[in-house]
CSV table of C-alpha atoms and ligand atoms in Angstrom, one decimal:
chain,number,residue,atom,x,y,z
A,1231,MET,CA,-28.6,-30.7,50.7
A,1232,THR,CA,-26.4,-28.4,48.8
A,1233,ARG,CA,-25.2,-24.9,49.4
A,1234,ILE,CA,-24.7,-22.8,46.3
A,1235,ARG,CA,-22.4,-19.9,45.8
A,1236,LEU,CA,-22.1,-17.5,42.9
A,1237,GLU,CA,-19.0,-15.4,42.9
A,1238,GLY,CA,-18.9,-12.5,40.5
A,1239,VAL,CA,-20.8,-14.4,37.8
A,1240,THR,CA,-21.1,-12.5,34.5
A,1241,LYS,CA,-22.5,-13.6,31.1
A,1242,THR,CA,-22.7,-11.5,28.0
A,1243,TYR,CA,-24.2,-12.2,24.6
A,1244,GLY,CA,-22.7,-9.8,22.1
A,1245,ASN,CA,-23.1,-6.5,23.7
A,1246,VAL,CA,-26.0,-7.6,26.0
A,1247,ILE,CA,-24.9,-8.1,29.6
A,1248,ALA,CA,-27.4,-10.8,30.5
A,1249,VAL,CA,-25.9,-11.5,34.0
A,1250,ASN,CA,-23.8,-8.8,35.6
A,1251,ASN,CA,-21.3,-9.7,38.3
A,1252,ILE,CA,-23.7,-11.6,40.6
A,1253,THR,CA,-22.4,-12.7,44.0
A,1254,LEU,CA,-24.8,-14.7,46.1
A,1255,ASP,CA,-25.0,-17.5,48.7
A,1256,ILE,CA,-28.0,-19.8,48.6
A,1257,GLU,CA,-28.3,-21.9,51.8
A,1258,LYS,CA,-28.9,-25.6,52.1
A,1259,GLY,CA,-32.6,-26.5,51.8
A,1260,GLU,CA,-33.5,-23.0,50.9
A,1261,LEU,CA,-36.1,-22.0,48.3
A,1262,PHE,CA,-34.6,-19.0,46.6
A,1263,THR,CA,-36.4,-17.0,44.0
A,1264,PHE,CA,-35.0,-14.8,41.2
A,1265,LEU,CA,-37.7,-12.1,40.6
A,1266,GLY,CA,-37.7,-9.5,37.9
A,1267,PRO,CA,-39.1,-8.4,34.6
A,1268,SER,CA,-38.7,-10.3,31.3
A,1269,GLY,CA,-35.1,-10.0,30.0
A,1270,CYS,CA,-33.5,-9.2,33.3
A,1271,GLY,CA,-31.3,-12.3,33.3
A,1272,LYS,CA,-33.2,-14.8,35.5
A,1273,THR,CA,-33.2,-17.7,33.0
A,1274,THR,CA,-29.6,-17.2,32.1
A,1275,THR,CA,-28.6,-17.3,35.8
A,1276,LEU,CA,-30.6,-20.5,36.2
A,1277,ARG,CA,-29.0,-22.0,33.1
A,1278,ILE,CA,-25.5,-21.1,34.4
A,1279,ILE,CA,-26.4,-23.0,37.6
A,1280,ALA,CA,-27.6,-26.0,35.6
A,1281,GLY,CA,-24.5,-25.9,33.4
A,1282,PHE,CA,-26.2,-25.1,30.1
A,1283,GLU,CA,-24.3,-21.9,30.0
A,1284,ILE,CA,-20.7,-21.2,31.1
A,1285,PRO,CA,-20.1,-17.7,32.6
A,1286,ASP,CA,-17.6,-15.4,30.9
A,1287,SER,CA,-16.1,-14.7,34.4
A,1288,GLY,CA,-16.8,-15.6,38.0
A,1289,LYS,CA,-17.2,-18.9,39.8
A,1290,LEU,CA,-20.0,-21.2,40.8
A,1291,TYR,CA,-19.7,-23.6,43.8
A,1292,PHE,CA,-21.9,-26.4,45.1
A,1293,ASP,CA,-20.9,-26.8,48.7
A,1294,ASP,CA,-17.1,-26.4,48.5
A,1295,GLU,CA,-16.8,-27.9,45.0
A,1296,ASP,CA,-16.0,-25.6,42.1
A,1297,VAL,CA,-18.6,-26.6,39.4
A,1298,THR,CA,-18.1,-23.6,37.1
A,1299,PHE,CA,-16.9,-25.8,34.2
A,1300,LEU,CA,-18.6,-29.1,35.2
A,1301,LYS,CA,-20.8,-30.7,32.6
A,1302,PRO,CA,-24.5,-30.4,33.3
A,1303,TYR,CA,-25.1,-34.1,33.7
A,1304,LYS,CA,-22.4,-34.3,36.3
A,1305,ARG,CA,-24.0,-31.6,38.5
A,1306,ASN,CA,-27.1,-33.6,39.4
A,1307,THR,CA,-29.4,-30.7,39.1
A,1308,ALA,CA,-33.0,-31.1,37.7
A,1309,MET,CA,-35.0,-28.4,35.9
A,1310,VAL,CA,-38.7,-27.9,35.4
A,1311,PHE,CA,-39.7,-25.7,32.5
A,1312,GLN,CA,-42.7,-23.5,31.9
A,1313,ASN,CA,-43.9,-25.7,29.1
A,1314,TYR,CA,-43.3,-29.0,31.0
A,1315,ALA,CA,-41.5,-30.5,28.0
A,1316,LEU,CA,-43.0,-34.0,28.5
A,1317,TRP,CA,-42.7,-36.7,25.8
A,1318,PRO,CA,-46.1,-36.9,24.2
A,1319,HIS,CA,-45.7,-40.5,23.0
A,1320,MET,CA,-44.8,-41.7,26.5
A,1321,THR,CA,-47.1,-42.5,29.3
A,1322,VAL,CA,-46.8,-40.7,32.7
A,1323,TYR,CA,-44.9,-43.7,34.0
A,1324,GLU,CA,-42.5,-43.7,31.0
A,1325,ASN,CA,-41.9,-40.0,31.2
A,1326,VAL,CA,-40.9,-40.2,34.9
A,1327,ALA,CA,-38.9,-43.4,34.4
A,1328,TYR,CA,-36.9,-42.1,31.4
A,1329,GLY,CA,-34.2,-40.3,33.3
A,1330,LEU,CA,-33.6,-43.4,35.5
A,1331,LYS,CA,-33.7,-45.9,32.6
A,1332,ILE,CA,-31.0,-44.1,30.6
A,1333,ARG,CA,-28.8,-44.2,33.8
A,1334,LYS,CA,-29.8,-47.6,34.8
A,1335,LYS,CA,-26.3,-49.2,34.5
A,1336,GLN,CA,-24.5,-46.1,35.9
A,1337,LEU,CA,-26.7,-46.1,38.9
A,1338,GLY,CA,-26.8,-49.9,39.3
A,1339,LEU,CA,-30.6,-50.0,39.2
A,1340,THR,CA,-32.9,-53.0,38.5
A,1341,ASP,CA,-36.3,-52.6,36.8
A,1342,GLU,CA,-37.9,-53.2,40.2
A,1343,ASP,CA,-35.8,-50.3,41.7
A,1344,ILE,CA,-36.9,-48.0,38.9
A,1345,LYS,CA,-40.6,-49.0,39.4
A,1346,LYS,CA,-40.4,-48.3,43.1
A,1347,LYS,CA,-38.8,-44.9,42.6
A,1348,VAL,CA,-41.2,-43.9,39.9
A,1349,LEU,CA,-44.2,-44.9,42.0
A,1350,GLU,CA,-42.8,-43.0,45.0
A,1351,ALA,CA,-42.3,-39.9,42.9
A,1352,LEU,CA,-45.8,-40.1,41.5
A,1353,GLU,CA,-47.2,-40.5,45.0
A,1354,LEU,CA,-45.3,-37.5,46.2
A,1355,VAL,CA,-47.0,-35.3,43.6
A,1356,LYS,CA,-50.3,-37.0,44.1
A,1357,LEU,CA,-50.6,-38.7,40.7
A,1358,SER,CA,-50.9,-42.3,41.9
A,1359,GLY,CA,-53.2,-44.2,39.5
A,1360,LEU,CA,-52.5,-42.1,36.5
A,1361,GLU,CA,-49.4,-44.0,35.4
A,1362,ASP,CA,-50.8,-45.2,32.1
A,1363,ARG,CA,-52.2,-41.9,30.9
A,1364,TYR,CA,-50.5,-39.9,28.2
A,1365,PRO,CA,-49.7,-36.2,28.8
A,1366,LEU,CA,-52.4,-34.9,26.5
A,1367,GLN,CA,-55.0,-36.9,28.6
A,1368,LEU,CA,-54.0,-34.8,31.6
A,1369,SER,CA,-54.9,-31.3,32.8
A,1370,GLY,CA,-52.2,-28.6,32.8
A,1371,GLY,CA,-51.8,-28.9,36.5
A,1372,GLN,CA,-51.4,-32.7,36.3
A,1373,GLN,CA,-48.8,-32.3,33.5
A,1374,GLN,CA,-46.9,-29.9,35.7
A,1375,ARG,CA,-46.9,-32.6,38.5
A,1376,VAL,CA,-45.5,-35.1,36.0
A,1377,ALA,CA,-42.7,-32.7,35.2
A,1378,LEU,CA,-42.0,-32.2,38.9
A,1379,ALA,CA,-42.0,-36.0,39.5
A,1380,ARG,CA,-39.6,-36.5,36.6
A,1381,ALA,CA,-37.3,-33.9,38.1
A,1382,LEU,CA,-37.5,-35.3,41.6
A,1383,VAL,CA,-37.2,-39.0,40.8
A,1384,VAL,CA,-33.4,-38.7,40.2
A,1385,LYS,CA,-32.9,-37.2,43.7
A,1386,PRO,CA,-31.2,-34.1,42.4
A,1387,ARG,CA,-28.9,-32.0,44.6
A,1388,VAL,CA,-30.6,-28.8,43.3
A,1389,LEU,CA,-34.0,-28.3,41.9
A,1390,LEU,CA,-34.4,-25.5,39.3
A,1391,LEU,CA,-37.9,-24.2,38.4
A,1392,ASP,CA,-38.2,-21.7,35.5
A,1393,GLU,CA,-41.6,-20.0,35.6
A,1394,PRO,CA,-43.2,-23.4,36.4
A,1395,LEU,CA,-46.7,-22.1,36.9
A,1396,SER,CA,-47.1,-19.5,34.1
A,1397,ASN,CA,-49.2,-21.7,31.9
A,1398,LEU,CA,-51.8,-22.5,34.7
A,1399,ASP,CA,-54.9,-20.7,35.5
A,1400,ALA,CA,-55.0,-18.5,38.6
A,1401,LYS,CA,-56.7,-21.0,40.9
A,1402,LEU,CA,-54.4,-23.9,39.9
A,1403,ARG,CA,-51.3,-21.6,40.3
A,1404,VAL,CA,-52.1,-21.0,44.0
A,1405,GLU,CA,-52.7,-24.7,44.6
A,1406,MET,CA,-49.5,-25.8,42.8
A,1407,ARG,CA,-47.3,-23.2,44.5
A,1408,GLU,CA,-48.5,-24.5,47.9
A,1409,GLU,CA,-47.8,-28.0,46.8
A,1410,ILE,CA,-44.3,-27.2,45.5
A,1411,LYS,CA,-43.5,-25.5,48.7
A,1412,LYS,CA,-44.7,-28.4,50.8
A,1413,ILE,CA,-42.8,-31.0,48.7
A,1414,GLN,CA,-39.6,-28.8,48.7
A,1415,LYS,CA,-39.7,-28.5,52.5
A,1416,LYS,CA,-40.5,-32.2,53.0
A,1417,LEU,CA,-37.5,-33.2,50.8
A,1418,GLY,CA,-35.3,-30.3,52.1
A,1419,ILE,CA,-34.0,-29.9,48.6
A,1420,THR,CA,-32.2,-26.6,47.7
A,1421,THR,CA,-34.5,-25.0,45.1
A,1422,ILE,CA,-34.1,-22.1,42.8
A,1423,TYR,CA,-37.3,-20.6,41.5
A,1424,VAL,CA,-37.6,-18.0,38.6
A,1425,THR,CA,-40.6,-15.8,38.2
A,1426,HIS,CA,-41.7,-12.3,37.1
A,1427,ASP,CA,-44.7,-12.6,39.4
A,1428,GLN,CA,-44.3,-10.7,42.7
A,1429,LEU,CA,-47.1,-12.4,44.5
A,1430,GLU,CA,-45.9,-15.8,43.5
A,1431,ALA,CA,-42.4,-14.9,44.8
A,1432,LEU,CA,-43.7,-13.5,48.0
A,1433,SER,CA,-45.8,-16.6,48.8
A,1434,ILE,CA,-43.3,-19.3,47.9
A,1435,SER,CA,-39.8,-18.1,48.8
A,1436,ASP,CA,-37.6,-18.3,51.8
A,1437,ARG,CA,-35.6,-15.4,50.2
A,1438,ILE,CA,-36.0,-13.4,47.0
A,1439,GLY,CA,-33.3,-11.9,44.8
A,1440,ILE,CA,-34.6,-9.0,42.7
A,1441,MET,CA,-32.9,-8.7,39.4
A,1442,ASN,CA,-32.8,-5.7,37.0
A,1443,LYS,CA,-30.9,-5.5,33.7
A,1444,GLY,CA,-28.6,-8.4,34.7
A,1445,SER,CA,-27.8,-7.2,38.1
A,1446,LEU,CA,-28.9,-8.5,41.5
A,1447,VAL,CA,-30.3,-5.3,43.1
A,1448,GLN,CA,-31.7,-6.6,46.3
A,1449,VAL,CA,-31.8,-9.8,48.4
A,1450,GLY,CA,-34.0,-10.6,51.4
A,1451,THR,CA,-36.8,-12.5,52.9
A,1452,PRO,CA,-40.3,-11.5,51.7
A,1453,GLN,CA,-40.7,-9.9,55.1
A,1454,GLU,CA,-37.6,-7.8,54.7
A,1455,LEU,CA,-38.3,-6.8,51.2
A,1456,TYR,CA,-42.0,-6.0,51.2
A,1457,PHE,CA,-43.4,-5.7,54.7
A,1458,LYS,CA,-40.9,-3.5,56.5
A,1459,PRO,CA,-42.8,-1.1,58.9
B,1715,ADP,P1,-35.3,-13.5,31.8
B,1715,ADP,O1,-35.2,-14.9,32.1
B,1715,ADP,O2,-35.2,-12.6,33.0
B,1715,ADP,O3,-36.4,-13.1,30.9
B,1715,ADP,P2,-33.0,-14.0,30.1
B,1715,ADP,O4,-31.9,-14.5,31.1
B,1715,ADP,O5,-33.7,-15.0,29.3
B,1715,ADP,O6,-34.0,-13.1,31.0
B,1715,ADP,O7,-32.3,-12.9,29.2
B,1715,ADP,C1,-31.4,-11.9,29.6
B,1715,ADP,C2,-31.0,-11.1,28.4
B,1715,ADP,O8,-30.0,-11.9,27.7
B,1715,ADP,C3,-32.0,-10.7,27.5
B,1715,ADP,O9,-31.7,-9.5,26.9
B,1715,ADP,C4,-32.0,-11.8,26.4
B,1715,ADP,O10,-32.5,-11.4,25.2
B,1715,ADP,C5,-30.5,-12.1,26.4
B,1715,ADP,N1,-30.2,-13.5,26.0
B,1715,ADP,C6,-30.5,-14.6,26.8
B,1715,ADP,N2,-30.0,-15.7,26.2
B,1715,ADP,C7,-29.5,-15.3,25.0
B,1715,ADP,C8,-28.8,-16.0,24.0
B,1715,ADP,N3,-28.6,-17.4,24.0
B,1715,ADP,N4,-28.3,-15.3,23.0
B,1715,ADP,C9,-28.4,-13.9,22.9
B,1715,ADP,N5,-29.0,-13.2,23.9
B,1715,ADP,C10,-29.5,-13.9,24.9
B,1716,ADP,P1,-38.1,-18.5,28.7
B,1716,ADP,O1,-39.4,-18.0,28.1
B,1716,ADP,O2,-38.2,-19.8,29.4
B,1716,ADP,O3,-37.5,-17.5,29.6
B,1716,ADP,P2,-36.4,-17.7,26.6
B,1716,ADP,O4,-37.3,-17.3,25.5
B,1716,ADP,O5,-35.8,-16.6,27.5
B,1716,ADP,O6,-37.1,-18.8,27.6
B,1716,ADP,O7,-35.2,-18.5,26.1
B,1716,ADP,C1,-35.4,-19.7,25.4
B,1716,ADP,C2,-34.0,-20.0,24.8
B,1716,ADP,O8,-33.6,-19.0,23.8
B,1716,ADP,C3,-32.9,-20.1,25.8
B,1716,ADP,O9,-32.0,-21.1,25.4
B,1716,ADP,C4,-32.2,-18.7,25.8
B,1716,ADP,O10,-30.9,-18.8,26.2
B,1716,ADP,C5,-32.4,-18.4,24.3
B,1716,ADP,N1,-32.5,-17.0,24.0
B,1716,ADP,C6,-33.2,-16.1,24.8
B,1716,ADP,N2,-33.1,-14.8,24.3
B,1716,ADP,C7,-32.3,-15.0,23.1
B,1716,ADP,C8,-31.8,-14.1,22.2
B,1716,ADP,N3,-32.1,-12.8,22.2
B,1716,ADP,N4,-31.1,-14.6,21.1
B,1716,ADP,C9,-30.8,-15.9,21.1
B,1716,ADP,N5,-31.2,-16.8,22.0
B,1716,ADP,C10,-32.0,-16.3,23.0
């Protein structure tokens, strides 16, 4: 479990201040959501935490380690995208195994180890038995589960979810967010969630950070932010 700290993090593109001086602590095992309208800086913040963007100023810490300039692959974060980004020519099994296979030597894994981990991850997201299907032979919800299994199979320190449910219909969205919350709590993995959907944020988060025009304008539990007497 990893604690995350952003300290005065700022990122600009030309004259657009995408992220404006954000300071925030995210606790170990917490599910923290960045909530706000399109263009407010949620994805950029997530990409800074993943290491795909380097802030212009400010610092980022995982526990007590300064990771501001650490390469993405050394941070051990895993990201799930809105469009799943699965390989269409690979089966479910191959999609989930891919990240382990390319690091097989580095992690000292045998094919048997990989198989065990992949089957475990697929069981966690309730996809056992669908190993040999291709992504296009699955429903949207099942594809999202594959993406989740692929992220979790590497046992990341931090799980990053960027609008993961936006492409699902309303009923499936409710089902999947309950599922994500359950898995997240079971694994105790520090998770950052990005959405523009207030109800989704309220139902899934331990705490919510509301963003507006690059700034973090309010932080609190759903209770504190929305149900004050
Ligand atoms: P959100 O995820 O909340 O929709 P983003 O973080 O994607 O917001 O974008 C925040 C602002 O930064 C927007 O004005 C967006 O157009 C701009 N922006 C994001 N990434 C880039 C980029 N690579 N180049 C230029 N502008 C960008
Ligand atoms: P999402 O829909 O997942 O929020 P975006 O459309 O915000 O994704 O961004 C997709 C990619 O394009 C990201 O790499 C982001 O940094 C980049 N991007 C976003 N806005 C701009 C922009 N105005 N100019 C250039 N690149 C951008």
